[in-house]
């Protein structure tokens, strides 16, 4: 009788710990609700990258200097973070650039903000057209088309 009580207590303790472990592992694999409006509001509340996600008015992205070089007005890390939020699927943007579209008119060239990265080993890129002004300043508008390439 004295030997069975410690064994019974040990089995009971083992059962409690096992069930606790199972409950904890089930809790961590739970996904969050994507339709939660509070999370949506938090995601677009970043003022610096809000124009990239379509939540604010036009935002100045870059300006061309006299030699045709690009001078960024918004930090590339801020643009990359906003594009990562734009994808919202685990894509990591690690390169941001602005390029002139090939074959565009020399008088009014079209420039694109391009973000390149990867998601689960596959290549992902997004291109957003920039709206140019007469003083060589380029803006990203919330209604701009988004061209996504996956490969």
GROMACS .gro file of C-alpha atoms in nm:
model
  151
    1UNK     CA    1   0.000   0.000   0.000
    2UNK     CA    2   0.285   0.237   0.076
    3UNK     CA    3   0.444   0.174  -0.265
    4UNK     CA    4   0.124   0.228  -0.464
    5UNK     CA    5   0.051   0.573  -0.322
    6UNK     CA    6   0.373   0.735  -0.459
    7UNK     CA    7   0.320   0.561  -0.795
    8UNK     CA    8  -0.040   0.680  -0.808
    9UNK     CA    9   0.071   1.033  -0.720
   10UNK     CA   10   0.344   1.017  -0.987
   11UNK     CA   11   0.100   0.901  -1.253
   12UNK     CA   12  -0.146   1.173  -1.153
   13UNK     CA   13   0.129   1.437  -1.172
   14UNK     CA   14   0.243   1.304  -1.510
   15UNK     CA   15  -0.115   1.319  -1.641
   16UNK     CA   16  -0.162   1.677  -1.520
   17UNK     CA   17   0.167   1.790  -1.675
   18UNK     CA   18   0.089   1.615  -2.004
   19UNK     CA   19  -0.255   1.772  -2.030
   20UNK     CA   20  -0.109   2.112  -1.942
   21UNK     CA   21   0.151   2.072  -2.215
   22UNK     CA   22  -0.118   1.980  -2.469
   23UNK     CA   23  -0.333   2.278  -2.373
   24UNK     CA   24  -0.039   2.517  -2.405
   25UNK     CA   25   0.061   2.385  -2.746
   26UNK     CA   26  -0.295   2.416  -2.876
   27UNK     CA   27  -0.316   2.774  -2.756
   28UNK     CA   28   0.000   2.886  -2.939
   29UNK     CA   29  -0.109   2.745  -3.273
   30UNK     CA   30  -0.426   2.956  -3.278
   31UNK     CA   31  -0.439   3.217  -3.557
   32UNK     CA   32  -0.564   3.569  -3.507
   33UNK     CA   33  -0.881   3.694  -3.666
   34UNK     CA   34  -0.810   3.892  -3.983
   35UNK     CA   35  -1.145   4.070  -3.969
   36UNK     CA   36  -1.078   4.253  -3.643
   37UNK     CA   37  -1.132   4.627  -3.719
   38UNK     CA   38  -0.908   4.733  -3.429
   39UNK     CA   39  -0.612   4.551  -3.587
   40UNK     CA   40  -0.692   4.708  -3.925
   41UNK     CA   41  -0.685   5.054  -3.768
   42UNK     CA   42  -0.351   4.984  -3.599
   43UNK     CA   43  -0.197   4.863  -3.923
   44UNK     CA   44  -0.273   5.182  -4.121
   45UNK     CA   45  -0.214   5.428  -3.838
   46UNK     CA   46   0.157   5.471  -3.916
   47UNK     CA   47   0.166   5.829  -4.048
   48UNK     CA   48   0.497   5.805  -4.235
   49UNK     CA   49   0.399   5.499  -4.434
   50UNK     CA   50   0.026   5.566  -4.451
   51UNK     CA   51   0.034   5.692  -4.808
   52UNK     CA   52   0.201   5.369  -4.918
   53UNK     CA   53  -0.087   5.171  -4.773
   54UNK     CA   54  -0.351   5.398  -4.927
   55UNK     CA   55  -0.471   5.559  -4.604
   56UNK     CA   56  -0.358   5.919  -4.653
   57UNK     CA   57  -0.328   6.178  -4.924
   58UNK     CA   58  -0.037   6.190  -5.169
   59UNK     CA   59   0.306   6.168  -5.012
   60UNK     CA   60   0.633   6.294  -5.159
   61UNK     CA   61   0.864   6.002  -5.230
   62UNK     CA   62   1.154   6.151  -5.423
   63UNK     CA   63   1.292   6.445  -5.617
   64UNK     CA   64   1.525   6.450  -5.916
   65UNK     CA   65   1.833   6.667  -5.881
   66UNK     CA   66   1.983   6.867  -6.170
   67UNK     CA   67   2.191   6.568  -6.286
   68UNK     CA   68   1.892   6.332  -6.289
   69UNK     CA   69   1.986   6.155  -5.966
   70UNK     CA   70   1.717   6.043  -5.723
   71UNK     CA   71   1.697   6.216  -5.384
   72UNK     CA   72   1.466   6.021  -5.153
   73UNK     CA   73   1.242   6.233  -4.929
   74UNK     CA   74   1.119   5.935  -4.727
   75UNK     CA   75   1.359   5.690  -4.564
   76UNK     CA   76   1.390   5.362  -4.752
   77UNK     CA   77   1.338   5.167  -4.430
   78UNK     CA   78   1.002   5.342  -4.380
   79UNK     CA   79   0.900   5.263  -4.738
   80UNK     CA   80   1.008   4.899  -4.697
   81UNK     CA   81   0.808   4.864  -4.374
   82UNK     CA   82   0.499   5.012  -4.542
   83UNK     CA   83   0.531   4.776  -4.839
   84UNK     CA   84   0.571   4.479  -4.605
   85UNK     CA   85   0.245   4.584  -4.437
   86UNK     CA   86   0.091   4.625  -4.782
   87UNK     CA   87   0.163   4.262  -4.873
   88UNK     CA   88   0.048   4.139  -4.528
   89UNK     CA   89   0.144   3.778  -4.606
   90UNK     CA   90   0.495   3.742  -4.467
   91UNK     CA   91   0.674   3.896  -4.765
   92UNK     CA   92   0.996   4.069  -4.661
   93UNK     CA   93   1.096   4.369  -4.873
   94UNK     CA   94   1.472   4.415  -4.861
   95UNK     CA   95   1.534   4.646  -5.156
   96UNK     CA   96   1.363   4.973  -5.252
   97UNK     CA   97   1.440   5.173  -5.564
   98UNK     CA   98   1.287   5.427  -5.800
   99UNK     CA   99   1.332   5.364  -6.172
  100UNK     CA  100   1.223   5.535  -6.490
  101UNK     CA  101   0.991   5.323  -6.703
  102UNK     CA  102   1.159   5.209  -7.024
  103UNK     CA  103   1.007   5.364  -7.334
  104UNK     CA  104   0.842   5.651  -7.147
  105UNK     CA  105   0.827   5.997  -7.299
  106UNK     CA  106   1.149   6.197  -7.247
  107UNK     CA  107   0.952   6.517  -7.173
  108UNK     CA  108   0.729   6.352  -6.908
  109UNK     CA  109   0.900   6.032  -6.792
  110UNK     CA  110   0.710   5.784  -6.578
  111UNK     CA  111   0.884   5.671  -6.260
  112UNK     CA  112   0.798   5.368  -6.047
  113UNK     CA  113   0.864   5.296  -5.681
  114UNK     CA  114   0.982   4.934  -5.678
  115UNK     CA  115   1.006   4.711  -5.373
  116UNK     CA  116   1.176   4.371  -5.409
  117UNK     CA  117   1.188   4.089  -5.159
  118UNK     CA  118   1.092   3.730  -5.094
  119UNK     CA  119   0.827   3.517  -4.927
  120UNK     CA  120   0.897   3.153  -4.835
  121UNK     CA  121   1.180   3.128  -5.085
  122UNK     CA  122   0.992   3.279  -5.379
  123UNK     CA  123   1.065   3.617  -5.534
  124UNK     CA  124   0.812   3.899  -5.479
  125UNK     CA  125   0.814   4.252  -5.616
  126UNK     CA  126   0.571   4.541  -5.629
  127UNK     CA  127   0.582   4.846  -5.856
  128UNK     CA  128   0.384   5.162  -5.783
  129UNK     CA  129   0.366   5.448  -6.036
  130UNK     CA  130   0.466   5.790  -5.907
  131UNK     CA  131   0.289   6.111  -6.005
  132UNK     CA  132   0.537   6.376  -6.125
  133UNK     CA  133   0.510   6.754  -6.101
  134UNK     CA  134   0.677   7.033  -6.299
  135UNK     CA  135   0.950   7.083  -6.037
  136UNK     CA  136   1.077   6.720  -6.067
  137UNK     CA  137   0.907   6.612  -5.745
  138UNK     CA  138   0.732   6.274  -5.748
  139UNK     CA  139   0.441   6.171  -5.528
  140UNK     CA  140   0.270   5.842  -5.452
  141UNK     CA  141  -0.107   5.871  -5.463
  142UNK     CA  142  -0.341   5.642  -5.266
  143UNK     CA  143  -0.528   5.548  -5.585
  144UNK     CA  144  -0.210   5.442  -5.768
  145UNK     CA  145  -0.212   5.105  -5.944
  146UNK     CA  146  -0.012   4.825  -5.783
  147UNK     CA  147   0.174   4.580  -5.999
  148UNK     CA  148   0.281   4.265  -5.812
  149UNK     CA  149   0.522   4.007  -5.950
  150UNK     CA  150   0.565   3.664  -5.791
  151UNK     CA  151   0.808   3.403  -5.904
   0.00000   0.00000   0.00000
